[in-house]
């Protein structure tokens, strides 16, 4: 089973700042890496698929990069609605599909 | 657009079977794969398994002995059964569409909280 480690666990930033979230895989997942956003009381929302492709309707301030074992989700300038929990997920080896433990982006 | 809605009991007794249904609207269940995913309190997301209308399915090895996911094409629904539940199965349960081209879960239900307690 591929283990995904996300860091940091919590990121405290102010609106307008840049957010950089990390996801590291225990073995290579090529570019089969997905990012989701989850707000309290809501279902997860697909942000990025295949490491760097924004899903339909996702603002350009969200970008994904990386390949192999190291991946980054960047939010170029935080908007108030971006404060949420972010999960990465690997789609390389299954079963099972696995998720990271999440990074919470909170208002500083 | 496609929407998913989970339904089922919010409280299940230990050792009993958890049963949930996901109703798909705005699209046919005969395309794509359909998964269940859960979020235990204070933990991360866990993929439970998927089913496809052809009858194929695949499950998380950690749950495989207790899980069944099936589709009812006549009702455009799919269901989850998890047997012999314990407190560790307490979680928010989500149904989701597995988009094989995007290689991601692109549509999710709102989730339903299931508590295992006597």
PDB file of C-alpha atoms in Angstrom:
ATOM      1  CA  UNK A   1       0.000   0.000   0.000  1.00  0.00           C
ATOM      2  CA  UNK A   2       1.307   3.431  -0.921  1.00  0.00           C
ATOM      3  CA  UNK A   3       1.451   5.806   2.028  1.00  0.00           C
ATOM      4  CA  UNK A   4       1.017   9.525   1.384  1.00  0.00           C
ATOM      5  CA  UNK A   5       2.465  11.961   3.915  1.00  0.00           C
ATOM      6  CA  UNK A   6       1.192  15.514   3.832  1.00  0.00           C
ATOM      7  CA  UNK A   7       2.965  18.458   5.412  1.00  0.00           C
ATOM      8  CA  UNK A   8       2.508  20.588   7.289  1.00  0.00           C
ATOM      9  CA  UNK A   9      -0.490  19.311   9.220  1.00  0.00           C
ATOM     10  CA  UNK A  10      -1.673  22.888   9.701  1.00  0.00           C
ATOM     11  CA  UNK A  11      -0.746  26.012   7.779  1.00  0.00           C
ATOM     12  CA  UNK A  12      -1.630  29.366   9.343  1.00  0.00           C
ATOM     13  CA  UNK A  13      -1.725  32.163   6.792  1.00  0.00           C
ATOM     14  CA  UNK A  14      -3.479  35.428   6.058  1.00  0.00           C
ATOM     15  CA  UNK A  15      -5.690  36.190   3.050  1.00  0.00           C
ATOM     16  CA  UNK A  16      -3.562  37.260   0.126  1.00  0.00           C
ATOM     17  CA  UNK A  17      -0.586  35.117   1.166  1.00  0.00           C
ATOM     18  CA  UNK A  18       0.799  32.212  -0.826  1.00  0.00           C
ATOM     19  CA  UNK A  19       0.134  28.680   0.419  1.00  0.00           C
ATOM     20  CA  UNK A  20       2.446  25.780  -0.363  1.00  0.00           C
ATOM     21  CA  UNK A  21       1.262  22.293   0.601  1.00  0.00           C
ATOM     22  CA  UNK A  22       3.349  19.157   0.269  1.00  0.00           C
ATOM     23  CA  UNK A  23       2.451  15.528  -0.399  1.00  0.00           C
ATOM     24  CA  UNK A  24       5.116  12.817  -0.378  1.00  0.00           C
ATOM     25  CA  UNK A  25       4.507   9.244  -1.532  1.00  0.00           C
ATOM     26  CA  UNK A  26       6.215   6.176  -0.089  1.00  0.00           C
ATOM     27  CA  UNK A  27       6.998   5.026  -3.638  1.00  0.00           C
ATOM     28  CA  UNK A  28       6.691   6.545  -7.076  1.00  0.00           C
ATOM     29  CA  UNK A  29       3.168   7.307  -8.287  1.00  0.00           C
ATOM     30  CA  UNK A  30       4.382   8.937 -11.531  1.00  0.00           C
ATOM     31  CA  UNK A  31       1.935  11.819 -12.019  1.00  0.00           C
ATOM     32  CA  UNK A  32      -1.104   9.905 -10.776  1.00  0.00           C
ATOM     33  CA  UNK A  33      -1.734  12.306  -7.932  1.00  0.00           C
ATOM     34  CA  UNK A  34      -4.968  14.128  -7.112  1.00  0.00           C
ATOM     35  CA  UNK A  35      -5.761  17.049  -4.799  1.00  0.00           C
ATOM     36  CA  UNK A  36      -9.118  17.683  -3.089  1.00  0.00           C
ATOM     37  CA  UNK A  37     -10.421  20.532  -0.959  1.00  0.00           C
ATOM     38  CA  UNK A  38     -12.861  19.949   1.883  1.00  0.00           C
ATOM     39  CA  UNK A  39     -14.682  22.650   3.812  1.00  0.00           C
ATOM     40  CA  UNK A  40     -16.524  21.959   7.096  1.00  0.00           C
ATOM     41  CA  UNK A  41     -19.830  20.213   6.526  1.00  0.00           C
ATOM     42  CA  UNK A  42     -19.173  19.767   2.822  1.00  0.00           C
ATOM     43  CA  UNK A  43     -18.060  16.935   0.592  1.00  0.00           C
ATOM     44  CA  UNK A  44     -14.533  16.946  -0.800  1.00  0.00           C
ATOM     45  CA  UNK A  45     -14.150  18.857  -4.067  1.00  0.00           C
ATOM     46  CA  UNK A  46     -11.815  17.846  -6.857  1.00  0.00           C
ATOM     47  CA  UNK A  47      -9.154  20.509  -7.471  1.00  0.00           C
ATOM     48  CA  UNK A  48      -6.286  18.942  -9.402  1.00  0.00           C
ATOM     49  CA  UNK A  49      -5.922  15.625 -11.243  1.00  0.00           C
ATOM     50  CA  UNK A  50      -2.866  13.991 -12.779  1.00  0.00           C
ATOM     51  CA  UNK A  51      -0.654  16.139 -10.554  1.00  0.00           C
ATOM     52  CA  UNK A  52      -1.060  19.414 -12.421  1.00  0.00           C
ATOM     53  CA  UNK A  53      -4.385  19.561 -14.270  1.00  0.00           C
ATOM     54  CA  UNK A  54      -7.002  21.843 -12.791  1.00  0.00           C
ATOM     55  CA  UNK A  55     -10.512  20.382 -12.696  1.00  0.00           C
ATOM     56  CA  UNK A  56     -13.372  22.201 -14.381  1.00  0.00           C
ATOM     57  CA  UNK A  57     -14.218  25.482 -12.689  1.00  0.00           C
ATOM     58  CA  UNK A  58     -11.172  25.590 -10.413  1.00  0.00           C
ATOM     59  CA  UNK A  59      -9.595  29.068 -10.217  1.00  0.00           C
ATOM     60  CA  UNK A  60      -6.147  29.601 -11.704  1.00  0.00           C
ATOM     61  CA  UNK A  61      -4.731  30.523  -8.295  1.00  0.00           C
ATOM     62  CA  UNK A  62      -4.658  26.781  -7.587  1.00  0.00           C
ATOM     63  CA  UNK A  63      -1.763  24.913  -9.185  1.00  0.00           C
ATOM     64  CA  UNK A  64      -0.235  21.489  -8.746  1.00  0.00           C
ATOM     65  CA  UNK A  65       3.233  20.239  -9.550  1.00  0.00           C
ATOM     66  CA  UNK A  66       5.515  17.278  -9.036  1.00  0.00           C
ATOM     67  CA  UNK A  67       6.090  13.737 -10.151  1.00  0.00           C
ATOM     68  CA  UNK A  68       7.397  10.510  -8.711  1.00  0.00           C
ATOM     69  CA  UNK A  69       7.227  10.884  -4.934  1.00  0.00           C
ATOM     70  CA  UNK A  70       7.099  14.629  -4.276  1.00  0.00           C
ATOM     71  CA  UNK A  71       4.143  16.859  -5.051  1.00  0.00           C
ATOM     72  CA  UNK A  72       3.075  20.397  -4.259  1.00  0.00           C
ATOM     73  CA  UNK A  73      -0.241  22.210  -4.249  1.00  0.00           C
ATOM     74  CA  UNK A  74       0.178  25.983  -4.440  1.00  0.00           C
ATOM     75  CA  UNK A  75      -2.481  28.590  -3.828  1.00  0.00           C
ATOM     76  CA  UNK A  76      -0.952  31.773  -5.203  1.00  0.00           C
ATOM     77  CA  UNK A  77      -2.996  34.258  -3.173  1.00  0.00           C
ATOM     78  CA  UNK A  78      -5.391  32.976  -0.539  1.00  0.00           C
ATOM     79  CA  UNK A  79      -8.997  34.023  -0.775  1.00  0.00           C
ATOM     80  CA  UNK A  80     -11.289  33.783   2.297  1.00  0.00           C
ATOM     81  CA  UNK A  81     -13.053  30.764   0.771  1.00  0.00           C
ATOM     82  CA  UNK A  82      -9.771  28.842   0.444  1.00  0.00           C
ATOM     83  CA  UNK A  83      -9.421  28.156   4.160  1.00  0.00           C
ATOM     84  CA  UNK A  84     -10.162  24.454   4.300  1.00  0.00           C
ATOM     85  CA  UNK A  85      -8.580  21.020   4.550  1.00  0.00           C
ATOM     86  CA  UNK A  86      -6.679  19.726   1.527  1.00  0.00           C
ATOM     87  CA  UNK A  87      -6.097  16.043   0.785  1.00  0.00           C
ATOM     88  CA  UNK A  88      -3.874  14.364  -1.749  1.00  0.00           C
ATOM     89  CA  UNK A  89      -4.693  10.946  -3.219  1.00  0.00           C
ATOM     90  CA  UNK A  90      -2.674   8.520  -5.317  1.00  0.00           C
ATOM     91  CA  UNK A  91      -4.137   6.805  -8.364  1.00  0.00           C
ATOM     92  CA  UNK A  92      -1.084   4.756  -9.278  1.00  0.00           C
ATOM     93  CA  UNK A  93      -1.258   1.511  -7.318  1.00  0.00           C
ATOM     94  CA  UNK A  94      -4.409  -0.176  -6.153  1.00  0.00           C
ATOM     95  CA  UNK A  95      -6.133  -1.605  -4.343  1.00  0.00           C
ATOM     96  CA  UNK A  96      -6.355   0.439  -2.344  1.00  0.00           C
ATOM     97  CA  UNK A  97      -6.478   4.003  -3.568  1.00  0.00           C
ATOM     98  CA  UNK A  98      -4.947   5.920  -0.658  1.00  0.00           C
ATOM     99  CA  UNK A  99      -5.212   9.453   0.670  1.00  0.00           C
ATOM    100  CA  UNK A 100      -2.933  11.626   2.728  1.00  0.00           C
ATOM    101  CA  UNK A 101      -3.955  12.689   6.214  1.00  0.00           C
ATOM    102  CA  UNK A 102      -4.736  16.215   5.092  1.00  0.00           C
ATOM    103  CA  UNK A 103      -3.371  19.724   5.564  1.00  0.00           C
ATOM    104  CA  UNK A 104      -5.579  22.288   7.239  1.00  0.00           C
ATOM    105  CA  UNK A 105      -5.139  25.829   5.931  1.00  0.00           C
ATOM    106  CA  UNK A 106      -6.364  28.165   8.638  1.00  0.00           C
ATOM    107  CA  UNK A 107      -6.630  31.906   9.011  1.00  0.00           C
ATOM    108  CA  UNK A 108      -3.728  33.406  10.915  1.00  0.00           C
TER     109      UNK A 108
ATOM    110  CA  UNK B   1     -25.323  17.828 -13.718  1.00  0.00           C
ATOM    111  CA  UNK B   2     -24.784  14.578 -11.876  1.00  0.00           C
ATOM    112  CA  UNK B   3     -25.682  14.611  -8.181  1.00  0.00           C
ATOM    113  CA  UNK B   4     -25.259  11.928  -5.532  1.00  0.00           C
ATOM    114  CA  UNK B   5     -27.226  11.518  -2.300  1.00  0.00           C
ATOM    115  CA  UNK B   6     -26.479   9.037   0.462  1.00  0.00           C
ATOM    116  CA  UNK B   7     -29.198   7.547   2.665  1.00  0.00           C
ATOM    117  CA  UNK B   8     -29.371   5.031   5.486  1.00  0.00           C
ATOM    118  CA  UNK B   9     -29.412   4.624   9.274  1.00  0.00           C
ATOM    119  CA  UNK B  10     -27.287   7.001  11.283  1.00  0.00           C
ATOM    120  CA  UNK B  11     -26.865   4.548  14.162  1.00  0.00           C
ATOM    121  CA  UNK B  12     -25.802   0.904  13.924  1.00  0.00           C
ATOM    122  CA  UNK B  13     -25.204  -1.516  16.777  1.00  0.00           C
ATOM    123  CA  UNK B  14     -21.858  -3.287  17.167  1.00  0.00           C
ATOM    124  CA  UNK B  15     -21.634  -6.612  15.289  1.00  0.00           C
ATOM    125  CA  UNK B  16     -24.509  -5.646  12.985  1.00  0.00           C
ATOM    126  CA  UNK B  17     -24.393  -4.717   9.283  1.00  0.00           C
ATOM    127  CA  UNK B  18     -24.136  -1.128   8.108  1.00  0.00           C
ATOM    128  CA  UNK B  19     -26.231  -0.531   4.980  1.00  0.00           C
ATOM    129  CA  UNK B  20     -26.171   2.657   2.915  1.00  0.00           C
ATOM    130  CA  UNK B  21     -27.583   3.624  -0.464  1.00  0.00           C
ATOM    131  CA  UNK B  22     -26.414   6.262  -2.904  1.00  0.00           C
ATOM    132  CA  UNK B  23     -28.948   7.640  -5.384  1.00  0.00           C
ATOM    133  CA  UNK B  24     -27.521   9.020  -8.612  1.00  0.00           C
ATOM    134  CA  UNK B  25     -29.455  11.745 -10.433  1.00  0.00           C
ATOM    135  CA  UNK B  26     -28.685  13.609 -13.639  1.00  0.00           C
ATOM    136  CA  UNK B  27     -26.773  10.755 -15.207  1.00  0.00           C
ATOM    137  CA  UNK B  28     -26.721   7.010 -15.724  1.00  0.00           C
ATOM    138  CA  UNK B  29     -25.088   4.620 -13.320  1.00  0.00           C
ATOM    139  CA  UNK B  30     -24.094   2.434 -16.273  1.00  0.00           C
ATOM    140  CA  UNK B  31     -21.129   4.669 -17.001  1.00  0.00           C
ATOM    141  CA  UNK B  32     -18.144   5.250 -14.743  1.00  0.00           C
ATOM    142  CA  UNK B  33     -17.189   3.417 -11.577  1.00  0.00           C
ATOM    143  CA  UNK B  34     -18.933   4.141  -8.282  1.00  0.00           C
ATOM    144  CA  UNK B  35     -17.106   4.224  -4.965  1.00  0.00           C
ATOM    145  CA  UNK B  36     -17.660   4.543  -1.245  1.00  0.00           C
ATOM    146  CA  UNK B  37     -15.195   6.531   0.851  1.00  0.00           C
ATOM    147  CA  UNK B  38     -15.278   7.284   4.558  1.00  0.00           C
ATOM    148  CA  UNK B  39     -13.829   9.861   6.956  1.00  0.00           C
ATOM    149  CA  UNK B  40     -13.497   8.691  10.566  1.00  0.00           C
ATOM    150  CA  UNK B  41     -13.474  11.433  13.207  1.00  0.00           C
ATOM    151  CA  UNK B  42     -10.031  12.966  13.514  1.00  0.00           C
ATOM    152  CA  UNK B  43      -8.587  10.849  10.711  1.00  0.00           C
ATOM    153  CA  UNK B  44      -8.064  11.014   6.968  1.00  0.00           C
ATOM    154  CA  UNK B  45     -10.111   9.757   4.060  1.00  0.00           C
ATOM    155  CA  UNK B  46     -10.276   5.993   3.442  1.00  0.00           C
ATOM    156  CA  UNK B  47     -11.378   4.427   0.156  1.00  0.00           C
ATOM    157  CA  UNK B  48     -13.712   1.495   0.838  1.00  0.00           C
ATOM    158  CA  UNK B  49     -14.280   0.099  -2.636  1.00  0.00           C
ATOM    159  CA  UNK B  50     -15.980   0.455  -5.991  1.00  0.00           C
ATOM    160  CA  UNK B  51     -18.464  -1.297  -8.213  1.00  0.00           C
ATOM    161  CA  UNK B  52     -19.167  -1.157 -11.930  1.00  0.00           C
ATOM    162  CA  UNK B  53     -22.419  -1.950 -13.714  1.00  0.00           C
ATOM    163  CA  UNK B  54     -20.829  -4.940 -15.416  1.00  0.00           C
ATOM    164  CA  UNK B  55     -20.742  -6.601 -12.025  1.00  0.00           C
ATOM    165  CA  UNK B  56     -17.078  -6.056 -11.288  1.00  0.00           C
ATOM    166  CA  UNK B  57     -16.015  -4.682  -7.944  1.00  0.00           C
ATOM    167  CA  UNK B  58     -12.884  -4.106  -5.927  1.00  0.00           C
ATOM    168  CA  UNK B  59     -12.362  -3.410  -2.260  1.00  0.00           C
ATOM    169  CA  UNK B  60      -9.816  -2.052   0.166  1.00  0.00           C
ATOM    170  CA  UNK B  61      -7.933  -5.130   1.402  1.00  0.00           C
ATOM    171  CA  UNK B  62      -8.319  -3.889   4.982  1.00  0.00           C
ATOM    172  CA  UNK B  63     -12.117  -4.151   4.677  1.00  0.00           C
ATOM    173  CA  UNK B  64     -12.526  -6.754   1.936  1.00  0.00           C
ATOM    174  CA  UNK B  65     -13.817  -9.552   4.150  1.00  0.00           C
ATOM    175  CA  UNK B  66     -16.676  -7.371   5.418  1.00  0.00           C
ATOM    176  CA  UNK B  67     -17.659  -5.230   2.422  1.00  0.00           C
ATOM    177  CA  UNK B  68     -20.096  -5.606  -0.457  1.00  0.00           C
ATOM    178  CA  UNK B  69     -20.827  -2.850  -2.966  1.00  0.00           C
ATOM    179  CA  UNK B  70     -23.533  -3.424  -5.555  1.00  0.00           C
ATOM    180  CA  UNK B  71     -25.439  -1.502  -8.220  1.00  0.00           C
ATOM    181  CA  UNK B  72     -29.181  -1.396  -8.937  1.00  0.00           C
ATOM    182  CA  UNK B  73     -29.415  -0.066 -12.474  1.00  0.00           C
ATOM    183  CA  UNK B  74     -33.236  -0.050 -12.410  1.00  0.00           C
ATOM    184  CA  UNK B  75     -33.157   2.501  -9.596  1.00  0.00           C
ATOM    185  CA  UNK B  76     -29.896   4.228 -10.597  1.00  0.00           C
ATOM    186  CA  UNK B  77     -28.540   3.501  -7.139  1.00  0.00           C
ATOM    187  CA  UNK B  78     -25.581   1.754  -5.604  1.00  0.00           C
ATOM    188  CA  UNK B  79     -25.228   0.425  -2.111  1.00  0.00           C
ATOM    189  CA  UNK B  80     -22.714  -0.393   0.587  1.00  0.00           C
ATOM    190  CA  UNK B  81     -22.941  -3.191   3.099  1.00  0.00           C
ATOM    191  CA  UNK B  82     -20.337  -3.457   5.852  1.00  0.00           C
ATOM    192  CA  UNK B  83     -20.766  -6.367   8.216  1.00  0.00           C
ATOM    193  CA  UNK B  84     -19.648  -6.990  11.803  1.00  0.00           C
ATOM    194  CA  UNK B  85     -19.182  -3.300  12.532  1.00  0.00           C
ATOM    195  CA  UNK B  86     -17.311  -1.941  15.526  1.00  0.00           C
ATOM    196  CA  UNK B  87     -16.769   1.542  16.926  1.00  0.00           C
ATOM    197  CA  UNK B  88     -13.837   1.862  14.517  1.00  0.00           C
ATOM    198  CA  UNK B  89     -16.366   1.975  11.663  1.00  0.00           C
ATOM    199  CA  UNK B  90     -17.894   5.191  12.992  1.00  0.00           C
ATOM    200  CA  UNK B  91     -17.362   7.738  10.232  1.00  0.00           C
ATOM    201  CA  UNK B  92     -18.834  10.086   7.676  1.00  0.00           C
ATOM    202  CA  UNK B  93     -19.577   7.941   4.643  1.00  0.00           C
ATOM    203  CA  UNK B  94     -19.439   9.435   1.150  1.00  0.00           C
ATOM    204  CA  UNK B  95     -20.435   8.007  -2.190  1.00  0.00           C
ATOM    205  CA  UNK B  96     -18.480   9.254  -5.185  1.00  0.00           C
ATOM    206  CA  UNK B  97     -18.181   8.912  -8.942  1.00  0.00           C
ATOM    207  CA  UNK B  98     -14.851   7.565 -10.095  1.00  0.00           C
ATOM    208  CA  UNK B  99     -14.086   9.311 -13.389  1.00  0.00           C
ATOM    209  CA  UNK B 100     -11.761   6.924 -15.192  1.00  0.00           C
ATOM    210  CA  UNK B 101     -10.530   9.564 -17.672  1.00  0.00           C
ATOM    211  CA  UNK B 102      -9.833  12.257 -15.089  1.00  0.00           C
ATOM    212  CA  UNK B 103      -8.467   9.481 -12.884  1.00  0.00           C
ATOM    213  CA  UNK B 104     -10.145  11.017  -9.848  1.00  0.00           C
ATOM    214  CA  UNK B 105     -13.340  11.170  -7.804  1.00  0.00           C
ATOM    215  CA  UNK B 106     -15.039  14.076  -9.534  1.00  0.00           C
ATOM    216  CA  UNK B 107     -18.540  14.041  -8.019  1.00  0.00           C
ATOM    217  CA  UNK B 108     -19.287  13.387  -4.348  1.00  0.00           C
ATOM    218  CA  UNK B 109     -22.394  13.066  -2.235  1.00  0.00           C
ATOM    219  CA  UNK B 110     -22.799  15.306   0.799  1.00  0.00           C
ATOM    220  CA  UNK B 111     -22.034  12.420   3.115  1.00  0.00           C
ATOM    221  CA  UNK B 112     -23.921  10.661   5.876  1.00  0.00           C
ATOM    222  CA  UNK B 113     -22.676  10.181   9.424  1.00  0.00           C
ATOM    223  CA  UNK B 114     -22.848   6.656  10.783  1.00  0.00           C
ATOM    224  CA  UNK B 115     -22.203   5.974  14.448  1.00  0.00           C
ATOM    225  CA  UNK B 116     -21.613   2.470  15.747  1.00  0.00           C
ATOM    226  CA  UNK B 117     -22.872   2.232  19.302  1.00  0.00           C
ATOM    227  CA  UNK B 118     -25.104   0.092  21.437  1.00  0.00           C
TER     228      UNK B 118
END
